[in-house]
PDB file of C-alpha atoms and ligand atoms in Angstrom:
ATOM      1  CA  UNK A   1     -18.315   8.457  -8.514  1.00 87.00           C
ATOM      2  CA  UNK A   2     -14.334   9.321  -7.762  1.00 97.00           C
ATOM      3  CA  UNK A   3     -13.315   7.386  -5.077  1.00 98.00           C
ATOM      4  CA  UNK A   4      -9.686   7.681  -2.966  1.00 98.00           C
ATOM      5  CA  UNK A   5      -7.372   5.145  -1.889  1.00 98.00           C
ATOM      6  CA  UNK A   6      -4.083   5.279   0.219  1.00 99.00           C
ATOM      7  CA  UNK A   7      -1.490   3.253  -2.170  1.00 99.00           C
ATOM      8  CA  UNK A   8       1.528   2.140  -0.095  1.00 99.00           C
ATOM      9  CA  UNK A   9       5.059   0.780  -2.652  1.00 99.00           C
ATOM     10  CA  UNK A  10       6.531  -0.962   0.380  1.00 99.00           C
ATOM     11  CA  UNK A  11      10.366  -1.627   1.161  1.00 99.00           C
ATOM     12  CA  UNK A  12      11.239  -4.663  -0.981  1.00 99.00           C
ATOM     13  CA  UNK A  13       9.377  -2.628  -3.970  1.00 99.00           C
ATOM     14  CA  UNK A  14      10.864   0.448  -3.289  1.00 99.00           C
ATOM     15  CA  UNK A  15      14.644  -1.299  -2.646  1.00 98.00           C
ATOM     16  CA  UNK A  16      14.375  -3.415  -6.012  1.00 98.00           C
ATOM     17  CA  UNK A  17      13.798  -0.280  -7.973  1.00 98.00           C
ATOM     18  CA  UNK A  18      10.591  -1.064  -9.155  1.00 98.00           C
ATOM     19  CA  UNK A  19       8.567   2.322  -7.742  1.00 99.00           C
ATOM     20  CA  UNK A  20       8.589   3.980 -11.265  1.00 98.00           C
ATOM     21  CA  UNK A  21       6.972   0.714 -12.891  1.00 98.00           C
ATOM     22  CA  UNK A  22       4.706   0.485 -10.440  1.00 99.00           C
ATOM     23  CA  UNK A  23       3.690   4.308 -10.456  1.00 98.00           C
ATOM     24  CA  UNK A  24       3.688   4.074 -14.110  1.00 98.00           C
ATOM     25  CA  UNK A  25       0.960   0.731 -14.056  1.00 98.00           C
ATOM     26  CA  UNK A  26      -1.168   2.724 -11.624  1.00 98.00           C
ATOM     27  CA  UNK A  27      -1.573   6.010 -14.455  1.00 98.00           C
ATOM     28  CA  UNK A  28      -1.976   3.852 -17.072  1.00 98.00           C
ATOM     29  CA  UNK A  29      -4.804   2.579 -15.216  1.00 98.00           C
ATOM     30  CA  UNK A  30      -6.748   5.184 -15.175  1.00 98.00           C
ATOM     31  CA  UNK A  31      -5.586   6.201 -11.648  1.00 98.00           C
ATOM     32  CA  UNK A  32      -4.920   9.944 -10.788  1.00 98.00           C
ATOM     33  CA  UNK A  33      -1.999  10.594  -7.776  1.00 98.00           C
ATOM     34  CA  UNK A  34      -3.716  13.548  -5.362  1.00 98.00           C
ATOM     35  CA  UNK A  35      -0.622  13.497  -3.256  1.00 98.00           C
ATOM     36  CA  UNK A  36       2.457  11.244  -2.664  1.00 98.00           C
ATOM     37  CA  UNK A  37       5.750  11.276  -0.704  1.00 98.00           C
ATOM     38  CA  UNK A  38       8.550   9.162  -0.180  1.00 98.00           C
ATOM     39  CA  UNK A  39       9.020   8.225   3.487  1.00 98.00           C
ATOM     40  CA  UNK A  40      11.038   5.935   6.253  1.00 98.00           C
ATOM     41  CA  UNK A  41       8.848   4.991   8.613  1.00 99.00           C
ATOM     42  CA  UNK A  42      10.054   3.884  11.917  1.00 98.00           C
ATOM     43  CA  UNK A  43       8.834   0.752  13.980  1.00 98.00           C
ATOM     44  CA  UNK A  44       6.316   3.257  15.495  1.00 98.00           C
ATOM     45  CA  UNK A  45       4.886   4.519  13.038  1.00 98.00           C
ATOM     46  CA  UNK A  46       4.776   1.135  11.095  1.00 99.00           C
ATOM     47  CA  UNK A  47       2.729  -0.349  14.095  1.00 98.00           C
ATOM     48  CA  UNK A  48       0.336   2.769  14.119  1.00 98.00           C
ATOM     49  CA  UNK A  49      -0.548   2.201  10.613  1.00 98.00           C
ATOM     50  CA  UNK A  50      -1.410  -1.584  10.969  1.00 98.00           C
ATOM     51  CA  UNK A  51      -2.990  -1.066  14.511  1.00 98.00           C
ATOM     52  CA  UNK A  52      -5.982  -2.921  13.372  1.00 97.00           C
ATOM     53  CA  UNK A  53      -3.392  -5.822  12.697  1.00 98.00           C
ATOM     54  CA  UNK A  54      -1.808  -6.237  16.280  1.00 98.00           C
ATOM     55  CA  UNK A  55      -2.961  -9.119  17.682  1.00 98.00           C
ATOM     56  CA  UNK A  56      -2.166 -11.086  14.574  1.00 98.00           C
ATOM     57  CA  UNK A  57       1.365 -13.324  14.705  1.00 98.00           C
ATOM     58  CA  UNK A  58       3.297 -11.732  11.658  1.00 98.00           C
ATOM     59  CA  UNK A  59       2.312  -8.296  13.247  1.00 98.00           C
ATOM     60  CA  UNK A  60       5.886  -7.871  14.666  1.00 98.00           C
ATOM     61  CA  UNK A  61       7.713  -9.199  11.928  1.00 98.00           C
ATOM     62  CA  UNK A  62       5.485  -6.625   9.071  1.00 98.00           C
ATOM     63  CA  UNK A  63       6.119  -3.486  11.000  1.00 99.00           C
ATOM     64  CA  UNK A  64       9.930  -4.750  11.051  1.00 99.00           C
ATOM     65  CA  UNK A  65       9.772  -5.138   7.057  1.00 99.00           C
ATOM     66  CA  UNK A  66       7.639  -2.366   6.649  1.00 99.00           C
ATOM     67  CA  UNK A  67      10.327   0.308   8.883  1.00 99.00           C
ATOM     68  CA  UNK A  68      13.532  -1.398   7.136  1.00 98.00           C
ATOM     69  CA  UNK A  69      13.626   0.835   4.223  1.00 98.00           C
ATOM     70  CA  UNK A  70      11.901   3.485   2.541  1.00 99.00           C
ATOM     71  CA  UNK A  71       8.181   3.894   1.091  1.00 99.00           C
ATOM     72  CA  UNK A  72       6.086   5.604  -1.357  1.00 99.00           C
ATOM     73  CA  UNK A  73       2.905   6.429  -0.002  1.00 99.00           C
ATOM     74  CA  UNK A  74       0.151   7.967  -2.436  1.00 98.00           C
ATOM     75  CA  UNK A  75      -3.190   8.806  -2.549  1.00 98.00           C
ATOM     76  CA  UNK A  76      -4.796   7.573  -5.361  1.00 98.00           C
ATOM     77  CA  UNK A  77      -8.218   9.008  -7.123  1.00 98.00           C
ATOM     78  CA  UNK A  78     -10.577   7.179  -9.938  1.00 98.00           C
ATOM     79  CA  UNK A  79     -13.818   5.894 -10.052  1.00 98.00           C
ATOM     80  CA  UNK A  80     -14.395   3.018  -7.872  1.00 98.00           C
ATOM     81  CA  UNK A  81     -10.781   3.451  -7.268  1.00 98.00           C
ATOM     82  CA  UNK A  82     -10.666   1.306  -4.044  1.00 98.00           C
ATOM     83  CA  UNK A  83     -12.161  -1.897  -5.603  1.00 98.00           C
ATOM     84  CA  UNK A  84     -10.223  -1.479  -8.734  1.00 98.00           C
ATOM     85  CA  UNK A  85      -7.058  -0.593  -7.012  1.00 98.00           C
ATOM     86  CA  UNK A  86      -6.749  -4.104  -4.946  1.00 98.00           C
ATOM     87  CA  UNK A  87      -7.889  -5.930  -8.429  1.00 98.00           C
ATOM     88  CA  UNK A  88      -4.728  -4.544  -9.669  1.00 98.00           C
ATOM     89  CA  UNK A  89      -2.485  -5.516  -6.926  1.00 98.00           C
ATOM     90  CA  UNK A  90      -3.561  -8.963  -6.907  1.00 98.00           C
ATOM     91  CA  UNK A  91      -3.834 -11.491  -4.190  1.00 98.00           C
ATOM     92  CA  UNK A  92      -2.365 -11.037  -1.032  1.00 98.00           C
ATOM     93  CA  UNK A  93       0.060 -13.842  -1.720  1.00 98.00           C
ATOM     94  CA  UNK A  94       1.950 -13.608  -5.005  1.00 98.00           C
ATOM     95  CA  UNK A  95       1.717 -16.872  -5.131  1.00 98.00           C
ATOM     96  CA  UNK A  96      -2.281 -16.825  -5.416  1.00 98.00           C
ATOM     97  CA  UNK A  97      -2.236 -13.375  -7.590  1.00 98.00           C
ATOM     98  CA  UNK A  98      -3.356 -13.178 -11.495  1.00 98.00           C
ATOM     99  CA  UNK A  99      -1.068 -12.519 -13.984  1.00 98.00           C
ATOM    100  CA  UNK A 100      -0.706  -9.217 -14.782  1.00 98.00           C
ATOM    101  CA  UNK A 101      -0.862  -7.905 -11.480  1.00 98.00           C
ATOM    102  CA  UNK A 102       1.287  -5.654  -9.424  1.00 98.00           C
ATOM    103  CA  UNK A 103       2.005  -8.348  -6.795  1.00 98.00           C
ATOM    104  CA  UNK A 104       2.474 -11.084  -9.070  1.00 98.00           C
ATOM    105  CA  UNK A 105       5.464  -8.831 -11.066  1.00 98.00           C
ATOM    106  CA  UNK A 106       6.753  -7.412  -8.170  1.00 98.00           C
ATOM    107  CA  UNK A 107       6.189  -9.210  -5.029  1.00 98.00           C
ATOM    108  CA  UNK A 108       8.315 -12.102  -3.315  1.00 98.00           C
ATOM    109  CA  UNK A 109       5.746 -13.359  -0.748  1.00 98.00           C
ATOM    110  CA  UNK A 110       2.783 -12.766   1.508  1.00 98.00           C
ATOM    111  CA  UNK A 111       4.676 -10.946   3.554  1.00 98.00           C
ATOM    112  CA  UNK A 112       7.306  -9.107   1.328  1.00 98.00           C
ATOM    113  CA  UNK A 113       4.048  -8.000  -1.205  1.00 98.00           C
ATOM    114  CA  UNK A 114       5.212  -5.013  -2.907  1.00 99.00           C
ATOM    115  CA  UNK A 115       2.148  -3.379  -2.374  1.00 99.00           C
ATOM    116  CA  UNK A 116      -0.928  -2.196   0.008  1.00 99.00           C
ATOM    117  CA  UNK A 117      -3.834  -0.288  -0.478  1.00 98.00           C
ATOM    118  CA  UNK A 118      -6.932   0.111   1.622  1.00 98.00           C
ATOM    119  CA  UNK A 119      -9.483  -2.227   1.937  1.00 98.00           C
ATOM    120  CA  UNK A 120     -12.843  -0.547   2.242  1.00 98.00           C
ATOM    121  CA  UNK A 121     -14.061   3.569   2.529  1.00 98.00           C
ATOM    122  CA  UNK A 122     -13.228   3.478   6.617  1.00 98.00           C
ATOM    123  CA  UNK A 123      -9.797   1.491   6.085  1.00 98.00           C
ATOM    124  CA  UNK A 124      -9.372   4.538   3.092  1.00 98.00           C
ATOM    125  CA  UNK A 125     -10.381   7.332   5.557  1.00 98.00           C
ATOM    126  CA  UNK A 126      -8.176   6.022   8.223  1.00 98.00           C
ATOM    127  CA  UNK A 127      -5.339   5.328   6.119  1.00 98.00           C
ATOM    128  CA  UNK A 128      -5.102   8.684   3.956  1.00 98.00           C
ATOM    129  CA  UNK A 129      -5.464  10.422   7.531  1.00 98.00           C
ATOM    130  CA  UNK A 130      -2.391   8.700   8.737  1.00 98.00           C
ATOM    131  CA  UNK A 131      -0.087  10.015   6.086  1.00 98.00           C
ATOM    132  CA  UNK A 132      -1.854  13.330   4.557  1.00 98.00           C
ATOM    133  CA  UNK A 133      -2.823  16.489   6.007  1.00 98.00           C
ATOM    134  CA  UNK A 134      -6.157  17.979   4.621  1.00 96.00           C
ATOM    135  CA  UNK A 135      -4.021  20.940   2.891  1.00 96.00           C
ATOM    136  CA  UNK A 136      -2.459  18.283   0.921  1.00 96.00           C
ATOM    137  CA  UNK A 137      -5.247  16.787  -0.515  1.00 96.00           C
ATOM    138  CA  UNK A 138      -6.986  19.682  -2.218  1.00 84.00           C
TER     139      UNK A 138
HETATM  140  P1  CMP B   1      -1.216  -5.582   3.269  1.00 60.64           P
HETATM  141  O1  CMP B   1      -2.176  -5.546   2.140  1.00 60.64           O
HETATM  142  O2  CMP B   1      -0.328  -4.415   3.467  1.00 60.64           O
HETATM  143  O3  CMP B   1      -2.017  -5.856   4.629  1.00 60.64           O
HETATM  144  C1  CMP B   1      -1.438  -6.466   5.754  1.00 60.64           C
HETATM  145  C2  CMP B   1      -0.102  -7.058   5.451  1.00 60.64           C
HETATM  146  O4  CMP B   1       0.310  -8.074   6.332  1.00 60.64           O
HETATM  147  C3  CMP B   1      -0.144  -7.775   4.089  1.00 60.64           C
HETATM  148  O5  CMP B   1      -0.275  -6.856   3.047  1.00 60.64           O
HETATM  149  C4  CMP B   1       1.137  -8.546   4.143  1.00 60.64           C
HETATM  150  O6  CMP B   1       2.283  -7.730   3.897  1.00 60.64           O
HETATM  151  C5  CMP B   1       1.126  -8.982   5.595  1.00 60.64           C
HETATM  152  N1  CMP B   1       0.554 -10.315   5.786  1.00 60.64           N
HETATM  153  C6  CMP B   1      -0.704 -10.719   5.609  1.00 60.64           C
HETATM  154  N2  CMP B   1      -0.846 -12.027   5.907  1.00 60.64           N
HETATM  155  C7  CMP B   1       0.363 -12.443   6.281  1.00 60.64           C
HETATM  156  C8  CMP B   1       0.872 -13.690   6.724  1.00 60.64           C
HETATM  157  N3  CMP B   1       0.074 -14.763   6.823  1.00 60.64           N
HETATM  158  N4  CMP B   1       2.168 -13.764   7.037  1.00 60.64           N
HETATM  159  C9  CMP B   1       2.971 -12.679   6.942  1.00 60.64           C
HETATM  160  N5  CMP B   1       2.534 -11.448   6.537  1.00 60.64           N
HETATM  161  C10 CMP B   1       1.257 -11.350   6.206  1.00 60.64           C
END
């Protein structure tokens, strides 16, 4: 069954140049992109999206990194595409992700990961809410 994601290329991927590879990986993946847009968040907003991580210590210092520069946020459609979607990012860490994988090409460490996507249907929901209006997801 076609599943959606919300795909985040964050700062450091986005700075280094690397958005087109990564874009690129995701298609030839079998991935379709429903809607996507190139944005600066600020502090905010960057706190808003990872409400659900506020009381955790690096919560200050991600919405700093994640407001420093510019993102590409997509939403992302394929079967199982959730599941399949953090399989190809990798680990969290680079330093724990398979080869092959988007963080272990592009990312510099847990923090500075190149990449998010959602982690379950309700994180998905949530997450594609935040960014996308329902007229851009037809
Ligand atoms: P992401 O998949 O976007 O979800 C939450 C983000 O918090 C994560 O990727 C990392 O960018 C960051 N993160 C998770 N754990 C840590 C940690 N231990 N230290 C710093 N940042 C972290």
């Amino acid at each position: 069954m076609k599943e959606r994601t919300l795909s985040i290329i964050k700062p450091d991927c986005v700075s280094a140049h690397n958005a087109g590879k990564v874009i690129d990986i995701l298609e030839s993946n079998g991935f379709s992109i429903i809607a996507m847009k190139k944005i600066h968040l600020t502090k905010k907003q960057a706190e808003g999206f990872y409400i659900v991580h506020k009381e955790r210590p690096f919560y200050d210092s991600l919405t700093t990194f994640m407001s420093e520069g510019p993102v590409v946020v997509m939403v992302l459609e394929k079967d199982n595409a959730i599941a399949d979607y953090r399989e190809l990012m990798g680990a969290t860490n680079p330093k724990d992700a398979k080869e092959g994988t988007l963080r272990e090409q592009f990312a510099t460490d847990i923090e500075r990961n190149a990449v998010h996507g959602s982690d379950s249907k309700e994180s998905a929901d949530f997450e594609i809410g935040y960014f996308f209006s329902a007229l851009e997801l037809v």
